[in-house]
Every structure is written in structure tokens, then in C-alpha cells.
């Protein structure tokens, strides 16, 4: 029994989904029924029988538009001059003229499975998950009013009922049916950027909204407790566009599209000097008038502004989320750590970094600080940094399209030598949900258990299951013997409180993000778990399994951290703060987890000992898989293979990986920080 307790004591906690309770009193539905100014919205709810849900158990937020707001919306919908279908399918300009489909869309876009109070929607704004699967953005205007999607004002707030909250809004919340390209066409103040977007053909490249594939659920989608998991069968596609306004362009001497052409030609003319991809493939920059050429300077300029993931401004880095049940706050950065993430852009095989130097404050693209992940002080980020470029400020404003977001920026964004040689010349830590955009585009990255449970008909909300062909950058070599799972944000020993994982006789590979060419130390973050697996890793420049090369020796995740083969110790009990032990662990191919986040936010302790992933409350490790020589022009596929053939219940997990340039690793002046 002692052995068993040691083996399983360090495991990731199984989520607590016990949120059932008995109640009597007013519900969302009875509140709406009693208000004579909400009869039109109640009619819409009842048409699709969502009035019954709003009278039942759960935790809901309802944004209820007034009768006047519904009337104005119906009039606009019926008389819409841009409608693809006459009158948007309405049979008359009245409530009765709405189709069931329109009623369903309107109702579900005004309902959530979480609690969103007026405070949680304030500050720098929030992204609100709706039952329609499309988010709402909130902001506070100059009058202190909370505005939803820049159109609807909350006029009566935080009306508490036994199963949630009701906010009255003065208008139906607008949901765009226009794609990003069409949205730019109607967006004032961005004429130069829009002209470039259209002439490069990139407006068409960002027109998709789904993969147009219906996926088949795997035969086994059961959770550890035997209940069935939610498994998506459709997949959305989306994009994020960072855009300079005409005002920003004018401040930089760009007053027309012709001026932008000259600017782009000047910036990118010598790109192969720092853009490894082009040099390695022998591609030259085009400065001609065929702007659709992917390596035309103007095309390159615009492409570097586009991400393959649709994110509102508060989703660009992992931040605390409004609307989660009390006590389940998952903000897990500690010891002064600063949120950041890297994303692939539409300029082939390039990255940009989004960094929030002060959590909850300003967001910057490609902020550059010297020696960023190196330190001159043990246990701190150090004082050896100089801010060379504050980066491009992202305006805290969401311009919403059907398939993505537009974010205005305050300076001109370019991929120049400073990006690969400076911004990205640091320890690169990639969280799995950032390089598998299906998590972001379908809202899974931001979900909490109560929301998933509601999607799952009240069943398990702890995890999601996925078809084996759901992700473009994942290949399963043995079909459904590899089970794909995603741990919803919770009390896990995980970088951003979630993890991509699965079970079975797994054999899969994941395409990792592109990095500038060079030699890197490649690492995998993991948690020692009694129910973990034993796996062999490989890498290759394609998903061809026959051409992959083995990385290190097999990793047995079941071996606990204090085992002599690893040699972890409580660093804070040592006179040198664990420096000697760190070196001994490295010699065995291991590192402690980062000091920058904690795994179980609710655990007792302090940030020095237990409430960080370097300490002993939530022990995590990094496995050093070796040095790899990477070319920016080549793909990097990372393969996991189960080497325990007689046990199909052990798990694999991909939380984050690290690529550390040898210029950082072998620096003779500073050491890599704990963060």
C-alpha cells in the first residue's frame, strides 16, 4: 500500500466535477417571464425550447435584450440590403417571421454556461463563450458602461437568480456573418491595409470558416470513470489579423498603397540575409507588381500580420478567465512570471511573439529584451537585461468577423533581422494548444469543466476526446489504438493548467512550430505519474515514420523524481539553492520544472517551496532529449511511441516543449534562468 501511495501520490489530480445542488427560487426563465420588457426575447427562447433549460439546474448567464432592442434588430435583419437570402430567410418583419434557425442562433448567442458578472467583464475586457460556440467581447466605454461587441450596452446588471445571472441589454448583440476580408472592406480607417490585403490575394486566403469535414467519433471515447466524453465532429477555422490603421501608416510617411509598396520593398529587399527559409530554398524577393506572389515584398509584409488562429485580445496569451465558478481561478503564473506565447504566421515558417510584461496590462508583439532567458542572479530573472525595442503595442480592442479577429496595432510590424537574431534568440517554450490551432479556433483552449459538461448533456466535463484525424499537425500511425484527449483547464501540474494527452497503445507524431535555423537543445516537460507510460521519442523532417531518428533512450514517466536515476531534491533546503543538484540532474538528462508557474493553484504553501513547479508541492520535470540541428525551411515532426506492449491504459502527455539555442545554453557570461 505504501508503494502504491508513493506511485500515485504525485499524479495530476482528477478533476472535481461535483457541482450538483438542490435549489428553490427564481430562475433565469422566471426572471425573464416576470419582466414585461423581455417578452420578445422570451418568445425566442420558447420557440427553440431553451426556456426549459433556463428554468433548470446549472450556472448560466443570460444577456436579455429588451423588446425595443429585439424590434430594431428584426427590422435590420428583414431589411438588410447585403443579405445573401432575401430578408435573411424571414417570412415577415415580426417575431413570428423568424425561422427556427434564426431563433436558435439569437437565443444561444445570448446564453452562456458560465457566470459572467459585470466586474469580470470590465477592466481590459473579456471574451465570453456562448452556447452558440461563437464568443462575445466586452469592454467598458468612456461613460463606464459595459458594451458587448461594440453594439449592446448592459442597462441592468448582475440580476442574481438561483441558477445564474441575468443582464438586460439595450440591443440584440450583433454577431457578424462577414468573413475577415469582407469586414475589412467595411472597416473605416484601414483603407491602405485593406487595399494591400485584397491585392495580395490574402483576403481570399483568410475566407475559410470551417474544414468542411464531418469527423467520425472514435469507438472508445470513455473517461477514466467510464462516462462518455464530448467529442467534436466538426472543426472551425479562423484567423487573427494585426493591422496598422491609416493613421499609423501616415505617421510613418505611408499615405497610399504605392507608398506601402515602396516601404515593403525597402524592408524586405534583403530578407534572405536573415530569413533562413528563403536562403535555404534559394528564393529571391520579388518587388514587381504581382502582389499575389507569396515572396513579393508586399505579400510578405501582409502575411506576417496573419495568424492561423482566431483570438480575441484577452486570448492572445493565457490569462485568467472571467465567468468560471468561484474557487476555480486558474491564473497560475507565480514569482513575477510574465505571460507570453509564440504563434506561426502566414509568412512561411515564421513566428511572432506576444508578450504581456505585466499580467493583465499591455500586450506587445516582438518585444525585444537582451539576454531575455539568461540571468546574472540565482533564482531571479536577473538585472542583465536591456530593453532594445518595446515592441508593437496591440490595441485592447476586438474587431470581430465571422471567422476571426482584427486587432489594431500602434506601430508597423515587420519580420526583420531583429526577430530571428534577437526576439527569438532565447529559450523558446511552446505550449501545445498554441501550435495546434484547432484547440483555439474551436474555443477548447478557453473552456472550463462546467462549460464542457453542458456541451456533453450534463456528462463528464473533465476532458475532450478527438477523432484521430482532427488535427492537421497530428498523425496517428496505428489508428484508434492511439487515443487523443485534452484535459480541460483544472488543477493539473501543467503550464497553462491544461494538457493534450491520451491513452492506449499510442504511436503518434506532432508537427512542432518552425524556428530559426540553428542548433537547439530539445526538451520535453512532463509530470512523474504512477499511471504514466514508457515511451520512445523520435524526430524527422516529415511524418514518414521510416525516416525518423530516435531521441535519447525511452522515458519511463512512472519513475518518481527522487529516484537516483533522476535525483531531484528540494532545492530550497540546499545552501546553493540547488545549483549542484541541477548540474547532476542535467548529467542524467533531466531538469527541474520551471519556477514560473504552479500546478495546483489551490494548494497550500508559498511560492518558494510548493507553489511553483521547481518546488516540491507539484513536482515536474523536463527531459533533455538531445541537441538537434534545425533548418527553418524544414518541418520538425516529434513522435511518441508506447514501448509497453501489454498495457493499453497508460498515458502520454504533451504540455509544452522547449527549443533552447546553443547561444543561450552555452553562454559563458550568464546562466539560463529558472523561469
XYZ file of C-alpha atoms in Angstrom:
675
model
C 0.000 0.000 0.000
C 2.885 2.349 0.776
C 4.416 1.687 -2.638
C 1.077 2.350 -4.313
C 0.624 5.603 -2.444
C 4.075 6.779 -3.473
C 3.463 5.825 -7.073
C 0.189 7.646 -7.343
C 0.641 10.420 -4.792
C 2.321 12.734 -7.260
C -0.229 12.254 -10.018
C -2.218 15.020 -11.619
C -5.372 15.463 -9.611
C -8.524 14.005 -11.084
C -10.964 16.897 -11.553
C -13.794 17.507 -9.128
C -16.978 17.778 -11.150
C -19.348 17.706 -8.188
C -21.314 20.897 -8.747
C -24.815 19.471 -8.348
C -27.083 21.094 -5.796
C -30.759 21.493 -4.963
C -32.429 24.864 -5.284
C -35.741 26.604 -4.972
C -36.488 30.158 -6.008
C -36.324 32.347 -9.076
C -34.506 31.072 -12.153
C -33.253 32.794 -15.286
C -36.501 31.860 -17.006
C -38.836 33.027 -14.239
C -36.933 36.341 -14.034
C -37.428 36.884 -17.763
C -41.086 35.868 -17.597
C -41.803 38.468 -14.909
C -40.245 41.344 -16.836
C -42.714 42.859 -19.310
C -39.789 44.410 -21.234
C -38.340 40.970 -22.074
C -41.354 39.243 -23.622
C -39.891 39.239 -27.147
C -36.710 37.520 -26.033
C -38.737 35.007 -24.018
C -40.729 34.231 -27.175
C -37.438 33.484 -28.987
C -36.279 31.235 -26.131
C -39.561 29.327 -26.090
C -39.555 28.820 -29.871
C -36.454 26.629 -29.515
C -37.336 25.306 -26.036
C -34.355 26.933 -24.363
C -36.771 28.445 -21.845
C -36.849 24.982 -20.252
C -33.070 24.924 -19.888
C -33.132 28.368 -18.274
C -35.578 27.019 -15.702
C -33.326 24.054 -14.809
C -30.207 23.281 -12.807
C -26.942 24.816 -13.931
C -24.898 28.001 -13.908
C -25.939 30.312 -16.716
C -25.507 33.915 -17.724
C -28.249 35.400 -19.859
C -27.888 38.651 -21.787
C -31.542 39.510 -22.336
C -32.316 42.195 -24.953
C -35.271 44.494 -24.398
C -38.382 44.393 -26.576
C -37.295 47.606 -28.282
C -33.865 46.146 -28.957
C -35.377 42.984 -30.480
C -37.744 45.053 -32.646
C -34.871 47.150 -34.037
C -32.832 44.023 -34.738
C -35.685 42.305 -36.590
C -36.198 45.389 -38.714
C -32.493 45.483 -39.658
C -32.482 41.757 -40.341
C -35.565 41.918 -42.571
C -34.368 44.976 -44.500
C -30.677 44.008 -44.740
C -29.504 45.139 -48.235
C -26.493 42.781 -48.109
C -28.461 39.659 -47.207
C -27.498 36.615 -49.254
C -31.013 35.214 -48.784
C -33.876 37.729 -49.164
C -34.812 39.112 -45.740
C -32.301 36.642 -44.215
C -34.983 33.972 -44.539
C -37.635 35.856 -42.527
C -41.206 35.463 -43.761
C -42.326 38.798 -42.268
C -40.904 41.687 -40.268
C -42.071 40.272 -36.965
C -41.229 37.763 -34.251
C -43.426 35.223 -35.982
C -41.473 35.801 -39.196
C -38.259 34.438 -37.657
C -37.199 30.964 -38.710
C -36.437 28.369 -36.046
C -32.796 28.538 -37.114
C -32.642 32.287 -36.520
C -34.357 31.885 -33.148
C -31.810 29.245 -32.170
C -28.864 31.429 -33.207
C -30.192 34.525 -31.447
C -31.056 32.663 -28.252
C -27.813 30.695 -27.950
C -25.687 33.764 -28.673
C -27.220 35.431 -25.613
C -26.700 32.468 -23.254
C -23.576 31.052 -21.593
C -22.772 28.034 -19.442
C -20.647 30.133 -17.081
C -21.127 33.064 -14.736
C -20.014 36.438 -16.092
C -20.506 39.287 -13.619
C -20.175 42.948 -14.514
C -16.803 43.076 -12.713
C -15.448 40.129 -14.679
C -16.464 41.786 -17.940
C -14.793 45.073 -17.013
C -11.159 46.080 -16.766
C -9.409 45.301 -20.034
C -12.452 43.384 -21.255
C -13.291 39.714 -21.524
C -14.101 37.105 -24.132
C -17.347 35.351 -23.279
C -18.069 31.833 -24.504
C -21.653 31.430 -25.678
C -23.848 28.404 -26.264
C -23.699 29.178 -29.978
C -19.981 28.405 -29.932
C -19.087 31.930 -31.034
C -17.676 34.332 -28.438
C -18.787 37.777 -27.334
C -16.286 40.519 -26.474
C -16.872 43.027 -23.693
C -15.335 46.399 -22.957
C -16.019 49.410 -20.752
C -16.683 52.647 -22.652
C -15.768 56.213 -21.675
C -19.030 56.538 -19.713
C -18.273 53.453 -17.634
C -20.875 51.350 -19.415
C -20.177 47.703 -20.260
C -20.553 47.217 -24.014
C -20.841 43.864 -25.787
C -19.446 43.505 -29.319
C -19.289 47.306 -29.533
C -23.078 47.492 -30.013
C -25.101 46.373 -26.971
C -24.979 48.173 -23.623
C -25.815 46.426 -20.360
C -28.551 48.548 -18.789
C -29.431 46.324 -15.816
C -26.605 44.243 -14.406
C -25.917 41.290 -12.117
C -29.517 40.254 -11.507
C -28.825 37.173 -9.393
C -31.080 34.160 -9.734
C -30.678 30.698 -8.305
C -29.170 29.242 -11.485
C -27.127 32.182 -12.679
C -27.107 35.837 -13.662
C -29.291 37.958 -15.937
C -28.053 41.158 -17.592
C -30.518 43.274 -19.541
C -29.073 44.778 -22.725
C -30.493 47.581 -24.843
C -29.915 45.798 -28.169
C -29.629 42.321 -29.580
C -25.906 41.509 -29.506
C -24.605 41.761 -33.048
C -22.927 38.680 -34.467
C -21.090 39.194 -37.714
C -21.779 36.981 -40.706
C -18.941 38.565 -42.692
C -15.534 36.969 -43.088
C -12.365 38.916 -42.352
C -11.890 40.124 -45.929
C -15.447 41.455 -46.133
C -15.086 43.015 -42.689
C -12.016 44.955 -43.834
C -13.990 46.179 -46.861
C -16.431 47.885 -44.494
C -13.925 48.961 -41.864
C -13.238 52.686 -41.751
C -9.713 53.940 -41.220
C -7.892 50.888 -42.638
C -8.093 51.604 -46.366
C -4.358 51.185 -47.121
C -4.057 47.883 -45.268
C -7.273 46.636 -46.871
C -6.075 47.511 -50.373
C -2.892 45.534 -49.751
C -4.870 42.634 -48.282
C -7.086 42.476 -51.359
C -4.329 42.927 -53.967
C -2.137 40.231 -52.438
C -4.999 37.737 -52.552
C -4.626 37.168 -48.820
C -8.196 38.350 -48.236
C -9.296 35.200 -50.041
C -6.746 33.117 -48.121
C -8.485 34.063 -44.858
C -12.037 33.454 -46.065
C -12.496 29.918 -44.723
C -14.558 29.316 -41.584
C -14.507 25.518 -41.336
C -12.720 22.480 -42.714
C -15.957 21.264 -44.315
C -15.320 17.792 -42.928
C -17.634 15.718 -40.744
C -15.435 13.611 -38.488
C -16.338 10.166 -37.178
C -16.215 9.702 -33.422
C -13.770 7.007 -32.258
C -15.339 3.811 -30.971
C -13.964 4.451 -27.466
C -14.485 7.928 -26.020
C -14.907 6.936 -22.372
C -13.376 8.846 -19.480
C -11.453 7.249 -16.597
C -14.708 6.932 -14.643
C -16.442 5.113 -17.508
C -18.632 8.023 -18.597
C -18.648 9.246 -22.186
C -16.609 12.281 -23.180
C -17.648 15.072 -25.507
C -16.099 14.515 -28.936
C -16.378 17.144 -31.716
C -17.280 16.048 -35.234
C -16.909 19.475 -36.863
C -13.883 21.750 -36.974
C -13.840 25.532 -37.345
C -11.060 27.513 -39.000
C -10.138 31.056 -38.029
C -7.510 33.768 -38.221
C -6.172 36.758 -36.319
C -5.033 39.830 -38.259
C -2.895 42.597 -36.778
C -3.459 45.754 -38.790
C -1.991 49.237 -38.977
C -4.589 51.961 -39.348
C -4.227 54.680 -41.960
C -3.265 56.984 -39.098
C -0.364 54.715 -38.080
C 0.775 54.427 -41.684
C 0.620 58.206 -42.179
C 2.750 58.713 -39.059
C 5.394 56.646 -40.854
C 5.188 58.514 -44.160
C 2.868 55.983 -45.855
C -0.112 57.800 -47.348
C -1.172 55.381 -50.079
C -0.839 51.816 -51.299
C 2.013 52.971 -53.588
C 3.861 54.261 -50.522
C 3.324 50.904 -48.780
C 4.769 49.106 -51.812
C 7.919 51.236 -51.588
C 8.166 50.657 -47.834
C 7.746 46.870 -48.125
C 10.245 46.665 -50.991
C 12.784 48.530 -48.902
C 12.281 46.409 -45.757
C 12.212 43.004 -47.432
C 14.622 43.522 -50.342
C 17.458 41.770 -48.481
C 15.287 39.361 -46.479
C 17.321 36.214 -47.377
C 20.126 37.635 -45.234
C 18.083 36.921 -42.082
C 15.120 34.889 -43.364
C 16.713 31.412 -43.353
C 13.778 29.803 -45.166
C 14.326 31.862 -48.311
C 18.105 31.485 -48.308
C 17.981 27.721 -47.805
C 15.490 27.239 -50.641
C 17.150 29.758 -52.971
C 14.116 32.062 -53.073
C 14.589 35.706 -54.014
C 12.358 38.609 -53.037
C 10.048 39.906 -55.758
C 9.492 43.654 -55.954
C 7.280 43.503 -59.042
C 3.565 44.114 -59.399
C 2.423 40.513 -58.981
C 1.441 41.018 -55.374
C -0.089 37.524 -55.177
C 3.426 36.013 -55.322
C 3.993 34.694 -51.777
C 7.502 36.158 -51.854
C 6.538 39.511 -53.276
C 7.601 42.082 -50.677
C 4.045 43.413 -50.155
C 2.670 39.877 -49.811
C 5.388 39.092 -47.265
C 4.545 42.271 -45.352
C 0.833 41.446 -45.068
C 1.353 37.702 -44.486
C 3.431 38.384 -41.366
C 0.369 40.128 -39.887
C -1.829 36.997 -40.033
C -2.045 34.080 -37.596
C -3.765 30.755 -38.274
C -5.712 31.028 -35.010
C -8.747 33.173 -34.199
C -8.150 35.011 -30.915
C -9.734 37.924 -29.120
C -7.319 40.302 -27.400
C -7.647 38.610 -23.989
C -6.900 35.208 -25.542
C -3.575 36.125 -27.141
C -1.732 34.939 -24.047
C -3.093 32.698 -21.310
C -4.842 34.951 -18.818
C -7.326 34.378 -16.050
C -10.792 33.890 -17.475
C -13.971 35.575 -16.314
C -17.072 33.538 -15.683
C -15.589 30.449 -14.049
C -17.130 29.033 -10.864
C -15.889 30.530 -7.603
C -12.726 28.886 -6.316
C -11.606 27.554 -9.684
C -9.439 30.505 -10.729
C -6.659 29.106 -12.911
C -4.292 32.045 -13.117
C -1.144 30.083 -12.342
C 1.863 32.327 -13.054
C 3.974 32.955 -9.936
C 7.245 34.573 -8.838
C 6.816 37.538 -11.155
C 6.471 35.443 -14.309
C 5.157 37.236 -17.375
C 2.664 35.614 -19.793
C 3.848 35.118 -23.368
C 3.269 32.809 -26.329
C 4.636 32.276 -29.834
C 2.470 31.816 -32.932
C 3.138 30.829 -36.523
C 2.269 33.475 -39.108
C 1.155 33.191 -42.719
C 4.632 34.260 -43.857
C 6.050 30.744 -44.411
C 7.724 29.192 -41.368
C 7.945 32.376 -39.305
C 6.927 33.139 -35.741
C 5.964 36.195 -33.788
C 5.986 36.537 -30.015
C 3.164 38.074 -27.984
C 4.265 39.190 -24.546
C 2.420 40.718 -21.601
C 5.162 42.204 -19.385
C 2.649 42.985 -16.649
C -0.161 40.427 -16.327
C -3.476 41.965 -17.329
C -1.844 45.065 -18.850
C -0.492 45.895 -22.310
C 0.236 43.262 -24.954
C 3.222 43.637 -27.284
C 4.356 41.864 -30.448
C 8.075 41.087 -30.777
C 9.176 42.974 -27.694
C 12.963 42.599 -27.516
C 14.992 42.496 -24.316
C 18.635 41.415 -24.341
C 19.559 38.109 -22.651
C 15.862 37.563 -22.006
C 16.031 33.994 -20.647
C 19.515 34.378 -19.166
C 20.221 35.721 -15.683
C 23.071 37.099 -13.610
C 21.318 36.261 -10.323
C 20.386 32.871 -8.934
C 16.638 32.475 -8.510
C 15.561 35.657 -10.310
C 15.161 36.863 -13.878
C 18.270 38.955 -13.304
C 19.309 42.566 -13.828
C 21.290 41.945 -17.006
C 18.567 42.946 -19.459
C 18.283 45.980 -21.677
C 15.038 46.803 -23.468
C 16.069 47.319 -27.088
C 12.573 47.529 -28.597
C 9.359 47.798 -26.599
C 7.581 46.001 -29.421
C 4.385 46.698 -31.305
C 1.526 47.542 -28.953
C -1.732 45.670 -29.558
C -4.746 47.878 -29.007
C -7.124 46.423 -26.424
C -9.983 46.330 -28.885
C -11.685 43.468 -30.703
C -12.946 43.958 -34.259
C -14.937 40.795 -34.777
C -15.558 38.892 -38.001
C -17.327 35.595 -38.571
C -14.039 33.711 -38.835
C -11.661 35.729 -36.722
C -10.493 38.986 -35.212
C -8.769 42.177 -36.322
C -6.515 43.896 -33.794
C -5.259 47.428 -34.498
C -1.571 47.988 -33.674
C 0.327 51.181 -32.896
C 3.478 50.644 -34.999
C 4.476 48.960 -38.245
C 5.016 45.221 -37.863
C 7.765 43.573 -39.941
C 9.819 40.382 -39.927
C 13.316 41.860 -39.905
C 16.723 40.639 -38.681
C 15.899 41.608 -35.104
C 13.196 38.943 -34.899
C 15.235 35.754 -35.502
C 18.508 37.180 -34.180
C 17.082 38.891 -31.098
C 13.440 38.308 -30.189
C 13.559 34.564 -30.885
C 17.154 34.033 -29.755
C 16.012 32.822 -26.355
C 14.615 29.711 -24.721
C 11.546 29.020 -26.848
C 8.732 27.360 -24.896
C 5.780 26.195 -26.987
C 2.506 25.232 -25.322
C 0.662 22.524 -27.284
C -2.582 24.466 -27.750
C -0.707 27.302 -29.478
C 0.720 25.180 -32.297
C -2.381 23.011 -32.748
C -4.774 25.818 -33.787
C -7.832 23.550 -33.723
C -7.832 23.999 -29.928
C -8.050 27.776 -30.326
C -10.369 28.023 -33.328
C -12.978 25.796 -31.705
C -12.779 27.512 -28.322
C -11.434 24.455 -26.494
C -8.364 26.220 -25.117
C -10.538 28.559 -23.068
C -13.211 26.159 -21.799
C -13.823 25.100 -18.224
C -15.345 21.888 -16.938
C -18.828 23.257 -16.299
C -18.982 24.505 -19.894
C -17.829 21.169 -21.317
C -20.263 19.269 -19.136
C -23.100 21.397 -20.519
C -21.911 20.648 -24.071
C -21.876 16.982 -23.087
C -25.505 16.880 -21.980
C -24.542 17.129 -18.314
C -21.974 14.331 -18.568
C -18.243 14.428 -17.941
C -16.613 17.803 -18.425
C -13.124 16.809 -17.366
C -11.761 16.095 -20.817
C -12.490 16.122 -24.511
C -11.952 13.225 -26.903
C -10.967 13.743 -30.545
C -11.100 11.778 -33.798
C -7.599 10.690 -34.760
C -7.680 12.829 -37.927
C -8.984 16.014 -36.272
C -5.669 17.905 -36.140
C -3.774 18.882 -39.276
C -0.456 18.634 -37.431
C -1.014 15.275 -35.737
C -0.683 11.851 -37.336
C -1.619 8.583 -35.607
C 0.283 5.635 -37.051
C -1.920 2.929 -35.564
C -5.420 4.382 -35.922
C -7.703 4.345 -32.903
C -5.203 2.437 -30.790
C -3.928 5.981 -30.137
C -6.496 7.849 -28.052
C -6.452 11.636 -28.314
C -7.627 13.527 -25.230
C -7.464 17.055 -23.875
C -7.530 17.836 -20.160
C -9.755 20.876 -19.693
C -8.214 23.624 -17.577
C -8.122 22.485 -13.978
C -5.873 21.688 -11.029
C -3.166 19.997 -13.074
C 0.599 20.214 -12.958
C 0.549 21.954 -16.293
C 1.988 25.152 -17.751
C -1.333 26.741 -18.646
C -3.486 24.466 -16.478
C -4.346 22.099 -19.353
C -2.725 19.295 -21.348
C -3.027 17.451 -24.655
C -2.890 13.784 -23.754
C -4.242 10.315 -24.347
C -4.028 6.630 -23.623
C -3.708 3.332 -25.399
C -1.053 1.605 -27.461
C -0.178 5.027 -28.772
C 2.069 5.796 -31.699
C 1.689 9.349 -32.962
C 3.678 12.307 -34.216
C 3.084 16.046 -33.850
C 4.477 18.735 -36.139
C 6.160 21.354 -33.978
C 6.430 25.075 -34.787
C 9.120 26.423 -37.116
C 12.144 28.062 -35.501
C 15.081 29.997 -36.993
C 17.829 27.726 -38.298
C 20.416 26.590 -35.770
C 21.379 24.010 -33.173
C 18.991 23.683 -30.234
C 18.682 21.627 -27.087
C 15.275 19.966 -27.305
C 13.316 19.315 -24.091
C 10.002 17.829 -23.067
C 8.099 18.889 -19.943
C 6.277 16.165 -18.012
C 4.953 15.087 -14.609
C 6.088 11.864 -12.923
C 2.886 9.777 -12.722
C 2.186 6.317 -11.413
C -0.246 5.871 -14.278
C 2.131 7.366 -16.815
C 3.625 5.478 -19.726
C 7.005 4.498 -21.044
C 7.750 5.940 -24.435
C 10.403 6.238 -27.087
C 10.768 9.546 -28.907
C 11.825 10.228 -32.481
C 12.087 13.233 -34.761
C 12.144 13.776 -38.500
C 11.691 16.369 -41.225
C 8.493 14.682 -42.415
C 5.808 12.444 -40.940
C 7.333 9.454 -42.769
C 7.879 7.073 -39.866
C 10.631 5.237 -41.715
C 12.810 8.353 -41.859
C 12.633 9.347 -38.199
C 15.616 9.285 -35.837
C 15.434 8.126 -32.207
C 15.859 10.767 -29.491
C 17.658 9.593 -26.350
C 16.586 6.393 -24.557
C 12.979 5.546 -23.631
C 11.428 7.720 -20.928
C 9.562 5.958 -18.128
C 7.169 8.539 -16.709
C 6.359 6.223 -13.787
C 9.801 6.733 -12.240
C 9.404 9.216 -9.403
C 11.531 12.330 -9.153
C 13.557 11.243 -6.088
C 14.695 8.037 -7.786
C 18.530 8.073 -8.093
C 18.137 7.843 -11.866
C 16.708 11.374 -11.728
C 17.971 12.763 -8.420
C 15.508 15.581 -7.749
C 15.835 17.311 -4.339
C 14.070 20.203 -2.540
C 16.304 22.985 -3.851
C 15.318 25.497 -1.153
C 16.861 23.281 1.547
C 20.285 23.437 -0.107
C 22.891 26.122 0.570
C 23.468 26.728 -3.144
C 19.708 26.744 -3.921
C 20.052 23.532 -5.902
C 22.737 24.602 -8.386
C 24.807 21.499 -7.718
C 21.784 19.231 -7.947
C 20.718 20.961 -11.151
C 24.048 20.065 -12.725
C 23.845 16.472 -11.512
C 20.320 16.130 -12.907
C 21.438 17.563 -16.253
C 24.146 14.930 -16.443
C 21.395 12.323 -16.185
C 19.289 14.088 -18.833
C 16.780 15.829 -16.558
C 15.888 19.313 -15.329
C 13.516 20.603 -12.688
C 10.247 22.146 -13.815
C 10.096 25.946 -14.272
C 9.881 28.361 -11.354
C 7.388 30.498 -13.252
C 4.111 28.690 -12.632
C 2.364 26.453 -10.149
C 0.414 23.343 -10.926
C -2.356 23.196 -8.324
C -3.385 26.816 -7.658
C -5.464 25.824 -4.650
C -2.669 24.033 -2.775
C -1.339 25.443 0.470
C 2.230 26.691 0.557
C 4.371 29.565 -0.625
C 5.893 30.425 -3.966
C 9.391 29.416 -2.856
C 8.638 25.856 -1.786
C 5.397 24.356 -3.026
C 3.558 26.837 -5.218
C 5.887 26.581 -8.189
C 6.873 23.758 -10.497
C 10.501 23.782 -9.378
C 9.488 23.152 -5.758
C 8.092 20.032 -4.090
C 4.369 20.632 -3.851
C 3.800 19.970 -7.532
C 6.983 18.294 -8.761
C 7.500 18.441 -12.505
C 10.473 17.636 -14.689
C 11.958 18.396 -18.065
C 13.553 15.598 -20.058
C 16.511 16.664 -22.199
C 16.109 14.765 -25.453
C 19.336 15.959 -27.062
C 20.670 18.551 -29.458
C 19.070 18.900 -32.862
C 20.209 20.808 -35.937
C 17.131 22.520 -37.335
C 16.557 24.281 -40.628
C 13.777 26.852 -40.871
C 12.911 25.506 -44.326
C 12.200 22.000 -42.994
C 9.402 20.561 -40.891
C 10.055 19.117 -37.443
C 7.904 16.104 -36.510
C 8.056 14.760 -32.946
C 6.965 11.150 -32.450
C 5.708 9.412 -29.276
C 5.609 5.603 -29.233
C 4.417 3.352 -26.403
C 7.015 0.681 -25.642
C 4.926 -1.223 -23.073
C 3.003 -3.616 -25.259
C 0.979 -5.352 -22.544
C -0.719 -2.294 -21.013
C -3.061 -0.089 -23.012
C -4.196 2.141 -20.117
C -1.002 4.122 -19.555
C -0.925 7.675 -20.836
C 1.148 10.043 -22.925
C 1.057 13.808 -22.421
C 2.180 16.845 -24.376
C 2.034 20.043 -22.349
C 4.966 22.058 -23.671
C 8.306 21.585 -25.391
C 11.390 23.781 -25.352
C 13.937 24.627 -28.032
C 16.974 26.295 -26.476
C 19.550 27.849 -28.840
C 23.129 26.888 -28.030
C 23.894 30.612 -27.830
C 21.715 30.614 -24.711
C 22.710 27.207 -23.402
C 26.472 27.657 -23.766
C 26.626 31.324 -22.770
C 29.905 31.935 -20.879
C 28.644 35.102 -19.189
C 25.162 34.299 -17.857
C 23.179 31.183 -16.953
C 19.706 30.131 -18.026
C 17.113 31.407 -15.578
C 14.770 29.193 -13.540
C 11.694 30.570 -15.277
